[in-house]
């Protein structure tokens, strides 16, 4: 599928698991489709040193309900990793490697302060993901617009795509100043949009959670740390798309074939692997 | 000195939770609240200094961007404040994770007697709200007094410094564990003890129990270990094991079945043996894909050469009926332990739900414990949190409203798992315990919760039903255990694993010890939530999230190290032996010592008189109903009926895509809002092989004959699978029976003999239909006593019995998911075909129900006639000949043509006189008959020839064409246009009832 897949030395990717995380298997699968060698690693294996971050070039904070999300999604995982892993996360970022946080993982990144990472400060909590305005957990596919001007490594080449959201706390919130700065620096990598790619304008359900400025994902100023609420790892096969039977039927009638080539979800991981 | 932290969202942020309360207060009670703000309260009864408290406040409990917090009461304006917290001993999941966070951040664990408790207070603003209004909101919306306590403060009597005060729901038993010996001098005496201790011993069992303990050999052996009369532990153990919930005495019972007016009586010795076990064993011989059935926690079927899938279904009715959220979350999290405890363990793949409740808008005179609307809210949320937080997709589910479920609701939960065919060199589906292996309890700790759960669920709900068995499931703790056990399995560390469900250790250890032939359990080793439990309570407690595992001594260190890595508590509580005895000790002293085979010997079989009265003898007839002139109006109103209309608001609360396996989702079509026939997942991500799942529920037909109810339910589940692309030859079934009490009593259950006959007939239909279609029953359960005694307006109580209900779940294999089909029509110009024969079968139909009729012509299933059609559908799907496939179910062709059109956002022109029918049908019959065995399919012009050749000579007719004019046009007898409606208008009707719910 990609040049990486055939390389002798695949890029190694670490996928966190344990403590109620639950998207680890499909995230590892998507990374392998992208040509990486992915290991599912328990948070405690990083903490007790039996696995070292140094062996990896991509680290993914996956979706799930770490510690049940009981005191703010991703908060306790951030507290544990901050307290028990010293500066190894900061060193990982400083070493020019890639960090991705999906859903619960995005929530962890903003609580760690790895995002938005203004001025190289990867410790400050300046943005938040809070309860959906709709008041409930919601599973739906959304249209997304990728910010072409963004330095985000993961969204390079993507313009308009669809992915599923599945969360109860995905409303991106920050002060107007912070939002302006994120926009100005091209750190708003993904925005919720309408079917035609036009801005969702805060309207439910195109913007499923009431996120300020339709923000679905942001990156740090370098573009190497990326967090998003939608689930790219879930769209790892064409038959995962909600309309796939309709798309295939139309293609057949038009004498086209579909389903070869990577899905937009997998493409994000390919971008990560190809970065190196 | 306890510390109380209050946290709330910044004033400028929308409080979605508060908004929800405001909306429900308006919708449910007509109360106008101007604003509701939620304050989260964390009360820490822990010795902490100021710096530590501040660190916790800032690092853990307060989001600096969105929240404000204070250890003094937050000064929020309100007219009324309602505080809601847990009762002592009720599982407080956020409290538990708060304690974990505290330990992580400060390295300070909970000392003895210390605790962290979470609660909420709602600051409510509104003009002329009274205390009575607040009490109603507290009692009927915010809190359930079974598990929660609440207080109401007015702005006047609120003290800014004191706030809610310090409320610490600690369990303080101040009780020394004691083993009590029970005198057995007479049957009456033992019966008295049973009543007084709520043992629910069956009177017929009592002589057997006594004779065992009076047996000389037994007494000598017991004397040798210091025992004489039975101890409370032993009697509780027997009571658990003999309960209908664990032992299925009803299905194992002896039935004397006769039809009124027909002389001879048929004796059926065990419905389970004759109607479930026998056909399944026969089919297992024919079908090599059936791997393991009838003995483990779930059934096992082959998925592919390297994997098996696992399936089972459960109900959690009685607890949900009393505490909807707690009952439902405990139910779904509980059924997820069954695949985990099947073979040497399975990874959970997906779950499904079925909710049967009273009318959501019920405003009649009876007062169920929870109003159906509130009950439904609770079970929806319980399954949502239980499934989502377990990381298991919920891609299928159904909701059914019926007056009969006012007495007791039904909550069906189904679980599917996947195991490698071989793990650590051995077949994964096999397991046993051997002498010398250690008994290990993993997961949660033991408390008073769940005590007498199984005996209570084996009783009709009444004022005296103990609420103690209502619990709150903890998916977080279980998810950690799930990940841990699967890794232990793959490393070959697990010899045997089973879950602690009904009966707790009493069941799990008792059952696992049968393989080795005995065990010794040291009760004092079992980790407790709090001190003061009696030994018998520890033994039978149903505290959740626990598994019992057999581990070889040599593997213990590796097992424990892995357990620690996953932050799961595991404890050695005994060892398996071949002594033939269940031997329980407390600090070295024997407190139970019974023969392993005690339960197998000589307990009397339950027996029932079953008397069938035919519908005709019961006076059922077809109604005298003139043909409606406005059938379009009937169709529009039927689409808006609660059991037909859209329930998207529930589906979207459930994560149906986690694990990245989703192929056919619960909602399909152009606008992704029409329910699919079935769910399909791709359990092995590297493979294109699929697993299809569907369920069906048709209890309305039981009003005529539970035989046909059962046959139609099975047929519908199968057609749902075929519609999405499953193969007919590899379909497995799961039967979940929910029945009212069938034990005749002239006063308490005067129609018990008839209900028993309905059960016999349902089981006969199960046997016949499964054999005819070649569907083995991979798993199944029964839950009886679906009755309730509801309070009425005059202080009377009225018994309300649920309709005889079968939830039938079906699993099937899809060889290549690229061939899966959906129900939405795809393109104008496609031909529309009705497959199957439509007959005058409106008995029990949605159409008759709308007019208040039952009728008598209930749909019949004729497998011999249907199977050739199903084979052809299978072929058409595999060869890609069909653009859309949809079964015809509840509501008949009218409803299901409309759903196909809505899914595609296109019009349809249909001439019903062209379809295959049994005799000439009146237009309304043709439109709404619920005849089984039917599909609606659409076929692209370039596939027409091949398709029609495939169906040549079969009951299949081209009835019309898909159009681009957005209208559903139906032609009836004499070329008359009977329906001409805009598809978007029909959809609006269908979405209207619950459309504003999210």
mmCIF file of N, CA and C in Angstrom, chain B residues 661-699:
data_model
loop_
_atom_site.group_PDB
_atom_site.id
_atom_site.type_symbol
_atom_site.label_atom_id
_atom_site.label_comp_id
_atom_site.label_asym_id
_atom_site.label_seq_id
_atom_site.Cartn_x
_atom_site.Cartn_y
_atom_site.Cartn_z
ATOM 1 N N UNK B 661 -14.585 -2.457 13.365
ATOM 2 C CA UNK B 661 -15.024 -3.645 12.636
ATOM 3 C C UNK B 661 -16.328 -3.434 11.857
ATOM 4 N N UNK B 662 -16.941 -2.257 11.988
ATOM 5 C CA UNK B 662 -18.296 -2.041 11.480
ATOM 6 C C UNK B 662 -18.405 -2.187 9.961
ATOM 7 N N UNK B 663 -19.389 -2.985 9.522
ATOM 8 C CA UNK B 663 -19.663 -3.130 8.082
ATOM 9 C C UNK B 663 -21.098 -2.700 7.766
ATOM 10 N N UNK B 664 -22.072 -3.332 8.420
ATOM 11 C CA UNK B 664 -23.457 -2.860 8.302
ATOM 12 C C UNK B 664 -23.859 -2.274 9.648
ATOM 13 N N UNK B 665 -24.142 -0.998 9.655
ATOM 14 C CA UNK B 665 -24.417 -0.268 10.891
ATOM 15 C C UNK B 665 -25.899 -0.367 11.248
ATOM 16 N N UNK B 666 -26.260 0.050 12.460
ATOM 17 C CA UNK B 666 -27.673 -0.030 12.866
ATOM 18 C C UNK B 666 -28.576 0.902 12.069
ATOM 19 N N UNK B 667 -27.998 1.982 11.528
ATOM 20 C CA UNK B 667 -28.782 2.899 10.711
ATOM 21 C C UNK B 667 -28.148 2.973 9.326
ATOM 22 N N UNK B 668 -28.973 2.843 8.280
ATOM 23 C CA UNK B 668 -28.459 2.845 6.912
ATOM 24 C C UNK B 668 -29.258 3.822 6.056
ATOM 25 N N UNK B 669 -28.867 3.899 4.782
ATOM 26 C CA UNK B 669 -29.603 4.726 3.835
ATOM 27 C C UNK B 669 -28.946 6.068 3.591
ATOM 28 N N UNK B 670 -29.516 6.765 2.622
ATOM 29 C CA UNK B 670 -28.972 8.042 2.156
ATOM 30 C C UNK B 670 -28.729 8.997 3.325
ATOM 31 N N UNK B 671 -29.699 9.091 4.210
ATOM 32 C CA UNK B 671 -29.567 9.985 5.365
ATOM 33 C C UNK B 671 -29.134 9.256 6.626
ATOM 34 N N UNK B 672 -28.754 7.991 6.474
ATOM 35 C CA UNK B 672 -28.231 7.199 7.591
ATOM 36 C C UNK B 672 -29.172 7.224 8.794
ATOM 37 N N UNK B 673 -30.439 6.985 8.536
ATOM 38 C CA UNK B 673 -31.390 7.074 9.643
ATOM 39 C C UNK B 673 -32.456 5.977 9.636
ATOM 40 N N UNK B 674 -32.336 5.006 8.723
ATOM 41 C CA UNK B 674 -33.320 3.921 8.670
ATOM 42 C C UNK B 674 -32.681 2.652 9.250
ATOM 43 N N UNK B 675 -33.381 1.954 10.173
ATOM 44 C CA UNK B 675 -32.778 0.790 10.816
ATOM 45 C C UNK B 675 -32.424 -0.310 9.824
ATOM 46 N N UNK B 676 -31.250 -0.897 9.993
ATOM 47 C CA UNK B 676 -30.831 -1.982 9.103
ATOM 48 C C UNK B 676 -31.502 -3.283 9.525
ATOM 49 N N UNK B 677 -31.532 -4.246 8.610
ATOM 50 C CA UNK B 677 -32.124 -5.554 8.926
ATOM 51 C C UNK B 677 -31.301 -6.271 9.982
ATOM 52 N N UNK B 678 -29.997 -6.134 9.877
ATOM 53 C CA UNK B 678 -29.113 -6.803 10.824
ATOM 54 C C UNK B 678 -27.790 -6.076 10.868
ATOM 55 N N UNK B 679 -26.923 -6.501 11.769
ATOM 56 C CA UNK B 679 -25.597 -5.895 11.879
ATOM 57 C C UNK B 679 -24.566 -6.847 11.287
ATOM 58 N N UNK B 680 -23.538 -6.290 10.652
ATOM 59 C CA UNK B 680 -22.414 -7.104 10.188
ATOM 60 C C UNK B 680 -21.125 -6.443 10.661
ATOM 61 N N UNK B 681 -20.250 -7.256 11.249
ATOM 62 C CA UNK B 681 -18.928 -6.766 11.640
ATOM 63 C C UNK B 681 -17.847 -7.633 10.998
ATOM 64 N N UNK B 682 -16.631 -7.090 10.996
ATOM 65 C CA UNK B 682 -15.469 -7.774 10.431
ATOM 66 C C UNK B 682 -14.531 -8.051 11.608
ATOM 67 N N UNK B 683 -14.792 -9.128 12.366
ATOM 68 C CA UNK B 683 -14.101 -9.309 13.651
ATOM 69 C C UNK B 683 -12.597 -9.460 13.525
ATOM 70 N N UNK B 684 -12.135 -10.006 12.394
ATOM 71 C CA UNK B 684 -10.689 -10.138 12.187
ATOM 72 C C UNK B 684 -10.307 -9.060 11.176
ATOM 73 N N UNK B 685 -9.659 -8.002 11.640
ATOM 74 C CA UNK B 685 -9.459 -6.819 10.798
ATOM 75 C C UNK B 685 -8.681 -7.122 9.527
ATOM 76 N N UNK B 686 -7.835 -8.149 9.573
ATOM 77 C CA UNK B 686 -7.037 -8.463 8.387
ATOM 78 C C UNK B 686 -7.831 -9.263 7.355
ATOM 79 N N UNK B 687 -9.051 -9.672 7.730
ATOM 80 C CA UNK B 687 -9.840 -10.551 6.857
ATOM 81 C C UNK B 687 -11.093 -9.843 6.356
ATOM 82 N N UNK B 688 -11.638 -10.293 5.244
ATOM 83 C CA UNK B 688 -12.884 -9.739 4.717
ATOM 84 C C UNK B 688 -14.076 -10.620 5.038
ATOM 85 N N UNK B 689 -13.865 -11.601 5.918
ATOM 86 C CA UNK B 689 -14.964 -12.459 6.346
ATOM 87 C C UNK B 689 -15.768 -11.698 7.401
ATOM 88 N N UNK B 690 -17.089 -11.853 7.352
ATOM 89 C CA UNK B 690 -17.932 -11.088 8.267
ATOM 90 C C UNK B 690 -18.757 -11.965 9.185
ATOM 91 N N UNK B 691 -19.171 -11.372 10.295
ATOM 92 C CA UNK B 691 -20.085 -12.020 11.231
ATOM 93 C C UNK B 691 -21.353 -11.169 11.277
ATOM 94 N N UNK B 692 -22.485 -11.804 10.950
ATOM 95 C CA UNK B 692 -23.761 -11.088 10.924
ATOM 96 C C UNK B 692 -24.559 -11.440 12.170
ATOM 97 N N UNK B 693 -25.340 -10.467 12.640
ATOM 98 C CA UNK B 693 -26.124 -10.662 13.858
ATOM 99 C C UNK B 693 -27.479 -9.986 13.716
ATOM 100 N N UNK B 694 -28.521 -10.652 14.205
ATOM 101 C CA UNK B 694 -29.840 -10.027 14.202
ATOM 102 C C UNK B 694 -30.663 -10.579 15.358
ATOM 103 N N UNK B 695 -31.758 -9.885 15.655
ATOM 104 C CA UNK B 695 -32.685 -10.345 16.682
ATOM 105 C C UNK B 695 -34.112 -10.046 16.261
ATOM 106 N N UNK B 696 -35.044 -10.783 16.827
ATOM 107 C CA UNK B 696 -36.452 -10.510 16.562
ATOM 108 C C UNK B 696 -37.275 -10.739 17.832
ATOM 109 N N UNK B 697 -38.361 -9.992 17.924
ATOM 110 C CA UNK B 697 -39.283 -9.993 19.071
ATOM 111 C C UNK B 697 -40.692 -9.805 18.522
ATOM 112 N N UNK B 698 -41.588 -10.752 18.732
ATOM 113 C CA UNK B 698 -42.968 -10.604 18.256
ATOM 114 C C UNK B 698 -43.997 -11.053 19.294
ATOM 115 N N UNK B 699 -43.876 -10.577 20.538
ATOM 116 C CA UNK B 699 -44.746 -11.081 21.604
ATOM 117 C C UNK B 699 -46.232 -10.835 21.334
#
